Amino acid sequence: MIQPNILVVGSMNMDLNIYGVPKIAQFGQSVGCDSYAYATGGKGANQAYAAAVQGANVTMVGRVGNDSNGHALITELEKVGIHTGFVVPDKDAQTGLATIMVEDTGRYFSYVTLGANNKLDPEDVEKALDKISFDMVLMQLEMPLETVYRTYELAKERNIPVFLDAGPAMNIPLDRLKGIHIISPNEAETEALTGIAVESEKEALEAAKQLYERANPAYVVLKMGSRGVYVYDGKAAKMYPAWKVDAIDSTGAGDTFNASFVNKICQGYDFDDAIQFATAAAAICVSRKGAQVSIPSQDEVQQFLTKQLCK
Ligand code: RIB
């Protein structure tokens, strides 16, 4: 099988997942929850992890603090063969920390202290791009916006397609991302970027068209949670339904989708097959607790698909 070379530029966080969250607390209120667990996460690191466990050759560019969480994050990536030589341990910053409040349906909200991620520099990215030749770059927004823009510009100069996972939710100017290969927000991120709450396919099309006009990508890929994935290429749109599973924790599901999709496209899968594989990988991820720990291998996804398609 072809082993793509994928560069992931993005965040590395220690996650503190709190489970059985009954409601959002008000100021001055203390709300009891069921249990908690620490797990390695961060949108960038999760995407790197997913691509690696599904067979890609992955290089990570990121920043952590020179502390125990930072060391743990690097170790977890190295365990699955990710090249971490461009991850900078920053002695003047703390490792990013995400406190993720998960309700019983698997939905969550989180508070993220970006710490060292906020110091991720375009020069860190340039060093990796100068040294290794990549098939695709995968990035997110949990880092300085200038680094997001420069990563795209540096990749474009080298004719490398870029996939932007538009998370976390924020409205950013897209002019400097014009011509990007893929822009992929989830529902909350779509609303933050476009002002459109995607309740139906009509609104999905409206939002996708707006993003297409602003960023001029080859594809807009809207991740719509349990409803599935909506793709628009400037001419036609298509809805791919999600696989039905018992959701426990959706942390990292979007990251799993992005990386699985990119890996399969780089391996030469056609678009529909890559989406089918990536939605299956994300479905497995939501049925387990935690971010990286819940990301399935290529074989697990294949077995899941075989079962689902034989039903
Ligand atoms: O996308 C999920 C990730 O977002 C979590 O692992 C958390 O670290 C936040 O960055």
mmCIF file of C-alpha atoms in Angstrom, residues 21-172:
data_model
loop_
_atom_site.group_PDB
_atom_site.id
_atom_site.type_symbol
_atom_site.label_atom_id
_atom_site.label_comp_id
_atom_site.label_asym_id
_atom_site.label_seq_id
_atom_site.Cartn_x
_atom_site.Cartn_y
_atom_site.Cartn_z
ATOM 1 C CA VAL A 21 -21.670 16.494 32.932
ATOM 2 C CA PRO A 22 -25.373 17.210 33.615
ATOM 3 C CA LYS A 23 -25.446 20.910 32.681
ATOM 4 C CA ILE A 24 -23.384 24.037 32.064
ATOM 5 C CA ALA A 25 -22.496 25.682 35.394
ATOM 6 C CA GLN A 26 -23.336 29.303 36.206
ATOM 7 C CA PHE A 27 -20.783 31.570 37.953
ATOM 8 C CA GLY A 28 -20.726 30.743 41.661
ATOM 9 C CA GLN A 29 -22.225 27.289 41.069
ATOM 10 C CA SER A 30 -20.505 23.936 41.463
ATOM 11 C CA VAL A 31 -21.947 21.061 39.420
ATOM 12 C CA GLY A 32 -21.202 17.408 40.279
ATOM 13 C CA CYS A 33 -19.975 15.096 37.485
ATOM 14 C CA ASP A 34 -19.296 11.332 37.294
ATOM 15 C CA SER A 35 -15.622 10.721 36.453
ATOM 16 C CA TYR A 36 -12.560 12.132 34.729
ATOM 17 C CA ALA A 37 -9.520 11.003 32.769
ATOM 18 C CA TYR A 38 -6.377 12.607 31.381
ATOM 19 C CA ALA A 39 -5.620 11.784 27.750
ATOM 20 C CA THR A 40 -3.256 13.165 25.137
ATOM 21 C CA GLY A 41 -5.020 15.419 22.641
ATOM 22 C CA GLY A 42 -4.922 18.689 20.742
ATOM 23 C CA LYS A 43 -6.407 18.972 17.271
ATOM 24 C CA GLY A 44 -3.026 18.813 15.536
ATOM 25 C CA ALA A 45 -1.663 15.917 17.582
ATOM 26 C CA ASN A 46 -4.939 13.980 17.221
ATOM 27 C CA GLN A 47 -4.823 14.356 13.445
ATOM 28 C CA ALA A 48 -1.179 13.324 13.330
ATOM 29 C CA TYR A 49 -1.983 10.298 15.495
ATOM 30 C CA ALA A 50 -4.933 9.242 13.319
ATOM 31 C CA ALA A 51 -2.959 9.494 10.080
ATOM 32 C CA ALA A 52 -0.089 7.511 11.611
ATOM 33 C CA VAL A 53 -2.184 4.645 13.043
ATOM 34 C CA GLN A 54 -3.831 4.375 9.644
ATOM 35 C CA GLY A 55 -0.526 3.851 7.870
ATOM 36 C CA ALA A 56 0.787 7.294 6.838
ATOM 37 C CA ASN A 57 4.287 8.585 7.313
ATOM 38 C CA VAL A 58 3.599 11.592 9.545
ATOM 39 C CA THR A 59 5.655 14.605 10.576
ATOM 40 C CA MET A 60 4.323 16.865 13.328
ATOM 41 C CA VAL A 61 5.138 20.546 13.723
ATOM 42 C CA GLY A 62 3.981 21.928 17.051
ATOM 43 C CA ARG A 63 5.001 23.495 20.352
ATOM 44 C CA VAL A 64 4.735 22.148 23.872
ATOM 45 C CA GLY A 65 6.080 23.387 27.193
ATOM 46 C CA ASN A 66 9.228 21.834 28.571
ATOM 47 C CA ASP A 67 7.112 20.053 31.201
ATOM 48 C CA SER A 68 5.720 16.605 31.970
ATOM 49 C CA ASN A 69 2.587 17.071 29.825
ATOM 50 C CA GLY A 70 4.720 18.181 26.874
ATOM 51 C CA HIS A 71 7.002 15.187 27.247
ATOM 52 C CA ALA A 72 4.008 12.826 27.516
ATOM 53 C CA LEU A 73 2.502 14.246 24.314
ATOM 54 C CA ILE A 74 5.728 13.785 22.361
ATOM 55 C CA THR A 75 6.143 10.237 23.694
ATOM 56 C CA GLU A 76 2.610 9.224 22.613
ATOM 57 C CA LEU A 77 3.235 10.487 19.078
ATOM 58 C CA GLU A 78 6.579 8.709 18.884
ATOM 59 C CA LYS A 79 4.974 5.427 20.007
ATOM 60 C CA VAL A 80 3.013 5.373 16.736
ATOM 61 C CA GLY A 81 6.033 6.319 14.623
ATOM 62 C CA ILE A 82 5.386 10.045 14.139
ATOM 63 C CA HIS A 83 8.439 12.154 13.340
ATOM 64 C CA THR A 84 8.594 14.696 16.217
ATOM 65 C CA GLY A 85 11.912 16.339 15.349
ATOM 66 C CA PHE A 86 10.066 19.580 14.501
ATOM 67 C CA VAL A 87 8.084 19.731 17.763
ATOM 68 C CA VAL A 88 9.658 22.503 19.830
ATOM 69 C CA PRO A 89 9.685 22.169 23.633
ATOM 70 C CA ASP A 90 9.399 25.842 24.662
ATOM 71 C CA LYS A 91 11.044 26.611 27.996
ATOM 72 C CA ASP A 92 9.023 29.812 28.460
ATOM 73 C CA ALA A 93 5.518 28.400 27.986
ATOM 74 C CA GLN A 94 3.223 25.757 29.457
ATOM 75 C CA THR A 95 1.896 22.840 27.417
ATOM 76 C CA GLY A 96 -1.654 23.458 26.153
ATOM 77 C CA LEU A 97 -4.429 22.100 28.362
ATOM 78 C CA ALA A 98 -8.026 21.380 27.326
ATOM 79 C CA THR A 99 -10.707 20.818 29.958
ATOM 80 C CA ILE A 100 -13.438 18.949 28.127
ATOM 81 C CA MET A 101 -16.886 18.586 29.684
ATOM 82 C CA VAL A 102 -18.666 15.587 28.131
ATOM 83 C CA GLU A 103 -22.395 14.960 28.595
ATOM 84 C CA ASP A 104 -23.951 11.501 28.386
ATOM 85 C CA THR A 105 -24.929 11.935 24.716
ATOM 86 C CA GLY A 106 -21.222 12.275 23.819
ATOM 87 C CA ARG A 107 -21.460 16.008 23.078
ATOM 88 C CA TYR A 108 -18.966 18.272 24.814
ATOM 89 C CA PHE A 109 -17.887 21.808 25.409
ATOM 90 C CA SER A 110 -14.355 22.716 26.392
ATOM 91 C CA TYR A 111 -12.084 25.387 27.798
ATOM 92 C CA VAL A 112 -8.640 25.417 26.215
ATOM 93 C CA THR A 113 -5.483 27.123 27.495
ATOM 94 C CA LEU A 114 -3.338 27.216 24.378
ATOM 95 C CA GLY A 115 -0.011 27.899 26.167
ATOM 96 C CA ALA A 116 2.918 26.923 23.929
ATOM 97 C CA ASN A 117 0.611 26.366 20.920
ATOM 98 C CA ASN A 118 0.226 30.142 20.801
ATOM 99 C CA LYS A 119 3.939 30.459 20.069
ATOM 100 C CA LEU A 120 3.990 28.131 17.066
ATOM 101 C CA ASP A 121 6.043 30.062 14.532
ATOM 102 C CA PRO A 122 6.001 29.983 10.705
ATOM 103 C CA GLU A 123 9.760 29.305 10.877
ATOM 104 C CA ASP A 124 9.019 26.013 12.683
ATOM 105 C CA VAL A 125 6.873 25.044 9.683
ATOM 106 C CA GLU A 126 9.365 26.226 7.073
ATOM 107 C CA LYS A 127 12.112 24.054 8.563
ATOM 108 C CA ALA A 128 10.000 20.913 8.047
ATOM 109 C CA LEU A 129 8.901 21.912 4.542
ATOM 110 C CA ASP A 130 12.513 22.604 3.538
ATOM 111 C CA LYS A 131 13.704 19.219 4.736
ATOM 112 C CA ILE A 132 10.989 16.749 3.697
ATOM 113 C CA SER A 133 8.761 16.428 0.656
ATOM 114 C CA PHE A 134 5.068 16.059 1.586
ATOM 115 C CA ASP A 135 1.941 14.884 -0.264
ATOM 116 C CA MET A 136 -0.461 16.966 1.844
ATOM 117 C CA VAL A 137 -0.456 19.435 4.742
ATOM 118 C CA LEU A 138 -3.121 19.226 7.423
ATOM 119 C CA MET A 139 -3.649 22.198 9.763
ATOM 120 C CA GLN A 140 -6.194 23.686 12.161
ATOM 121 C CA LEU A 141 -6.761 27.031 13.916
ATOM 122 C CA GLU A 142 -5.434 26.291 17.433
ATOM 123 C CA MET A 143 -2.304 28.371 16.768
ATOM 124 C CA PRO A 144 -1.476 31.965 15.778
ATOM 125 C CA LEU A 145 -3.421 33.048 12.705
ATOM 126 C CA GLU A 146 -0.250 34.296 11.024
ATOM 127 C CA THR A 147 1.170 30.753 11.281
ATOM 128 C CA VAL A 148 -2.006 29.395 9.648
ATOM 129 C CA TYR A 149 -1.676 31.826 6.743
ATOM 130 C CA ARG A 150 2.088 31.352 6.334
ATOM 131 C CA THR A 151 1.742 27.557 6.436
ATOM 132 C CA TYR A 152 -0.635 27.774 3.501
ATOM 133 C CA GLU A 153 1.611 30.197 1.601
ATOM 134 C CA LEU A 154 4.739 28.093 2.211
ATOM 135 C CA ALA A 155 2.955 24.908 1.123
ATOM 136 C CA LYS A 156 1.516 26.615 -1.953
ATOM 137 C CA GLU A 157 4.996 27.767 -3.038
ATOM 138 C CA ARG A 158 5.939 24.068 -3.011
ATOM 139 C CA ASN A 159 2.722 22.904 -4.751
ATOM 140 C CA ILE A 160 1.560 20.939 -1.705
ATOM 141 C CA PRO A 161 -2.227 20.792 -1.208
ATOM 142 C CA VAL A 162 -3.480 21.979 2.192
ATOM 143 C CA PHE A 163 -6.476 20.738 4.200
ATOM 144 C CA LEU A 164 -7.729 23.251 6.778
ATOM 145 C CA ASP A 165 -9.769 21.911 9.675
ATOM 146 C CA ALA A 166 -11.486 25.189 10.633
ATOM 147 C CA GLY A 167 -11.591 24.472 14.366
ATOM 148 C CA PRO A 168 -11.979 25.786 16.972
ATOM 149 C CA ALA A 169 -14.967 27.957 16.065
ATOM 150 C CA MET A 170 -13.966 31.490 15.049
ATOM 151 C CA ASN A 171 -14.558 33.874 12.199
ATOM 152 C CA ILE A 172 -11.318 34.545 10.355
#
